[in-house]
C-alpha positions in Angstrom: 0.1 0.0 0.2 1.4 3.7 -0.8 0.1 6.5 0.9 -0.8 10.0 -0.7 -0.8 13.1 1.6 -1.5 16.8 0.9 -2.8 20.1 2.5 -2.9 23.8 1.5 -4.9 26.7 1.9 -7.4 28.5 0.3 -7.6 32.2 0.6 -11.4 32.0 1.0 -13.5 31.7 4.0 -15.1 28.0 5.1 -18.5 29.0 4.1 -17.5 29.9 0.5 -15.3 27.2 -0.1 -18.1 24.8 1.1 -20.5 26.3 -1.4 -18.3 26.6 -4.2 -17.4 22.8 -4.0 -20.9 21.7 -5.3 -19.6 23.9 -8.5 -16.3 22.2 -8.4 -17.0 20.0 -11.7 -17.0 20.9 -14.4 -13.6 23.4 -14.8 -11.5 24.1 -17.3 -8.4 22.3 -15.3 -9.4 19.0 -14.0 -10.9 17.8 -17.0 -10.5 14.4 -16.2 -13.9 14.6 -14.8 -16.5 14.3 -17.0 -19.7 13.8 -15.2 -21.3 14.3 -11.5 -24.2 12.7 -10.6 -26.4 13.1 -7.4 -27.3 10.0 -6.1 -28.8 11.3 -2.6 -28.9 13.3 -0.2 -30.5 14.2 2.8 -30.2 16.2 6.0 -29.7 15.3 9.7 -29.2 17.3 12.9 -32.4 19.5 12.3 -31.0 20.6 9.2 -27.4 21.5 10.6 -25.9 18.1 8.9 -26.2 17.6 5.0 -24.8 13.8 3.6 -24.8 13.8 0.0 -23.9 10.3 -2.3 -22.3 11.1 -5.8 -21.1 9.2 -8.7 -18.1 10.7 -10.5 -17.4 9.9 -13.8 -13.4 10.2 -14.6 -12.0 9.6 -18.1 -8.1 10.0 -18.5 -5.2 8.3 -20.4 -3.8 5.5 -19.0 -0.6 3.4 -20.0 -0.9 0.8 -22.7 0.5 -1.5 -20.5 -2.1 -1.1 -17.9 -4.7 -1.0 -19.7 -3.5 -4.6 -21.1 -3.8 -5.7 -17.7 -6.9 -4.1 -16.7 -8.9 -4.4 -19.6 -11.9 -2.3 -20.2 -11.5 1.5 -21.4 -10.0 4.1 -19.8 -13.4 5.6 -18.3 -13.8 4.7 -14.9 -16.1 5.3 -11.4 -15.7 7.0 -8.2 -18.3 6.9 -5.3 -18.2 9.5 -3.3 -20.0 10.6 -0.1 -19.5 14.2 1.9 -20.9 15.6 4.9 -20.9 19.3 5.9 -21.7 20.1 9.7 -22.5 23.4 10.2 -22.1 23.2 13.8 -18.3 22.1 13.5 -17.7 24.1 10.3 -16.4 20.7 8.4 -16.7 19.4 5.0 -15.7 15.7 4.7 -15.3 14.1 1.6 -14.8 10.4 1.6 -14.5 8.3 -1.9 -13.4 5.2 -3.5 -12.9 3.9 -7.1 -16.2 1.6 -8.4 -14.1 -0.2 -10.9 -10.9 -3.0 -10.9 -11.3 -2.7 -7.1 -10.1 -6.5 -7.0 -7.0 -5.3 -8.6 -6.6 -1.5 -7.7 -8.2 0.2 -4.6 -7.9 3.8 -4.2 -9.4 5.2 -0.7 -9.4 9.1 -0.7 -10.4 11.3 2.3 -10.4 15.4 2.2 -11.3 17.6 4.6 -12.4 21.2 4.8 -11.9 23.6 8.0 -11.4 26.8 9.0 -7.8 27.8 9.0 -6.3 27.8 12.5 -4.2 30.7 11.7 -6.9 32.8 9.9 -10.5 31.2 10.2 -12.7 33.7 9.0 -10.8 34.3 5.7 -8.9 31.1 5.4 -10.1 27.1 4.4 -7.6 24.7 5.4 -7.5 21.8 2.8 -6.4 18.6 3.8 -6.3 15.4 1.7 -5.1 11.7 2.1 -5.2 8.9 -0.1 -4.4 5.4 0.2 -3.3 3.4 -2.9 -3.3 -0.4 -2.8 -2.8 -2.6 -5.3 -2.9 -6.6 -5.6 -4.5 -9.7 -7.4 -2.6 -10.9 -10.7 0.1 -8.1 -10.6 2.8 -9.5 -8.7 5.4 -7.6 -9.5 4.5 -5.3 -10.9 2.5 -4.3 -7.6 4.9 -1.4 -6.6 5.1 -0.6 -10.4 1.1 0.2 -10.6 1.1 1.8 -7.3 3.8 4.2 -8.0 2.2 5.3 -10.8 -1.2 5.5 -9.3 0.7 8.0 -6.8 2.4 10.0 -9.5 -1.6 10.5 -11.2 -2.9 11.2 -8.0 -0.5 13.8 -7.1 -1.0 15.2 -10.9 -4.8 15.5 -10.7 -4.3 16.6 -7.0 -2.6 19.4 -8.5 -4.9 20.3 -11.5 -7.9 20.0 -8.2 -6.1 22.9 -6.5 -5.8 24.9 -9.9 -9.5 24.1 -10.7 -11.2 25.0 -7.7 -9.4 27.9 -7.4 -10.2 29.0 -10.8 -13.9 28.2 -9.4 -14.0 29.8 -6.3 -12.3 32.9 -8.0 -14.8 33.3 -10.7 -17.7 33.3 -7.8 -15.8 35.6 -5.6 -15.7 38.0 -8.6 -19.1 37.5 -9.3 -20.5 38.4 -5.7 -17.9 41.1 -5.9 -19.4 42.6 -8.9 -22.4 42.5 -7.2 -21.1 44.2 -4.2 -19.4 46.5 -6.5 -23.2 47.4 -7.9 -24.8 48.0 -4.5 -21.6 50.0 -3.4 -21.9 52.3 -6.7 -25.6 52.8 -5.8 -25.1 53.8 -2.8 -22.3 56.0 -3.6 -25.0 57.7 -6.1 -27.4 57.8 -3.6 -24.8 59.3 -1.3 -23.7 62.1 -4.4 -27.2 62.9 -4.7 -28.0 63.4 -1.3 -24.9 65.4 -0.6 -26.1 67.2 -4.2 -29.7 67.5 -2.4 -28.4 68.9 0.8 -25.8 71.6 -0.6 -28.6 72.7 -2.6 -31.4 73.2 0.0 -28.1 74.9 2.1 -27.9 77.2 -0.8 -31.8 78.1 -0.8 -31.7 78.2 2.9 -28.7 80.6 2.4 -30.3 82.5 -0.5 -33.7 83.1 1.2 -32.5 84.1 4.7 -30.1 86.9 2.5 -33.4 87.9 0.8 -35.2 88.1 4.4 -31.9 90.1 5.4 -32.2 92.3 2.7 -36.0 92.8 3.2 -35.6 93.3 6.9 -33.1 96.2 6.0 -35.3 97.3 3.4 -38.4 97.4 5.7 -36.2 99.2 8.9 -35.4 102.0 6.1 -39.0 102.2 5.1 -39.7 102.5 8.8 -37.0 105.1 9.4 -38.5 107.2 6.5 -42.3 107.0 7.7 -40.9 108.2 10.8 -39.4 111.1 8.8 -42.9 111.8 6.6 -44.4 111.5 9.8 -42.3 114.2 12.1 -42.3 116.3 8.3 -46.3 116.4 8.3 -46.8 117.0 11.7 -44.4 120.0 10.9 -46.2 120.9 8.3 -49.7 120.9 10.5 -48.6 122.9 12.9 -46.7 125.6 10.5 -50.3 126.2 9.1 
């Protein structure tokens, strides 16, 4: 048996990575996964746990010597069972091959959890695969297991790049939506500022008009007093 282990970080929060997991395939990088079918999906623990079972159809190039031993085609099937736990914030995927299990068995375990160093912004990906060859291979067991490990490593790199592209696409779409909202808010704020400025200008203009009216009224009042005094003087003279 050969063991493959791998860990890396995703620069996205666990919630977003978990949501994007359902849109991971197909993508332009991981072209070996050509189909995904949901076989079962159920909620447990009052809706806090989601268990899903999927069938992945895989097609990839296989060395001729392996095809001669295995026979059949280069299309294989993988059963995957995933568990999303909202309370624990964990996504666990367990998968195994359904073809040629008497000759080659691959059991994969994948875990997505909030990153211990930055749990709100990053996700830790942990992967382990147990690859066991047997049956009629004899001396070719190590060779087949070594080839399987190398192929698994290549597919893991493609899987990471492919999932990154999916996350980036989803994040950019989310960011664009946020940008649109931000622009709308900025526009509303600008309109509010313009209206406030206009109102202030109108208030200032009104204040000037009122002050000018008061000034003129004061002048007229003063003239009225003068006219009254003059009129009284004329009456006394007559």
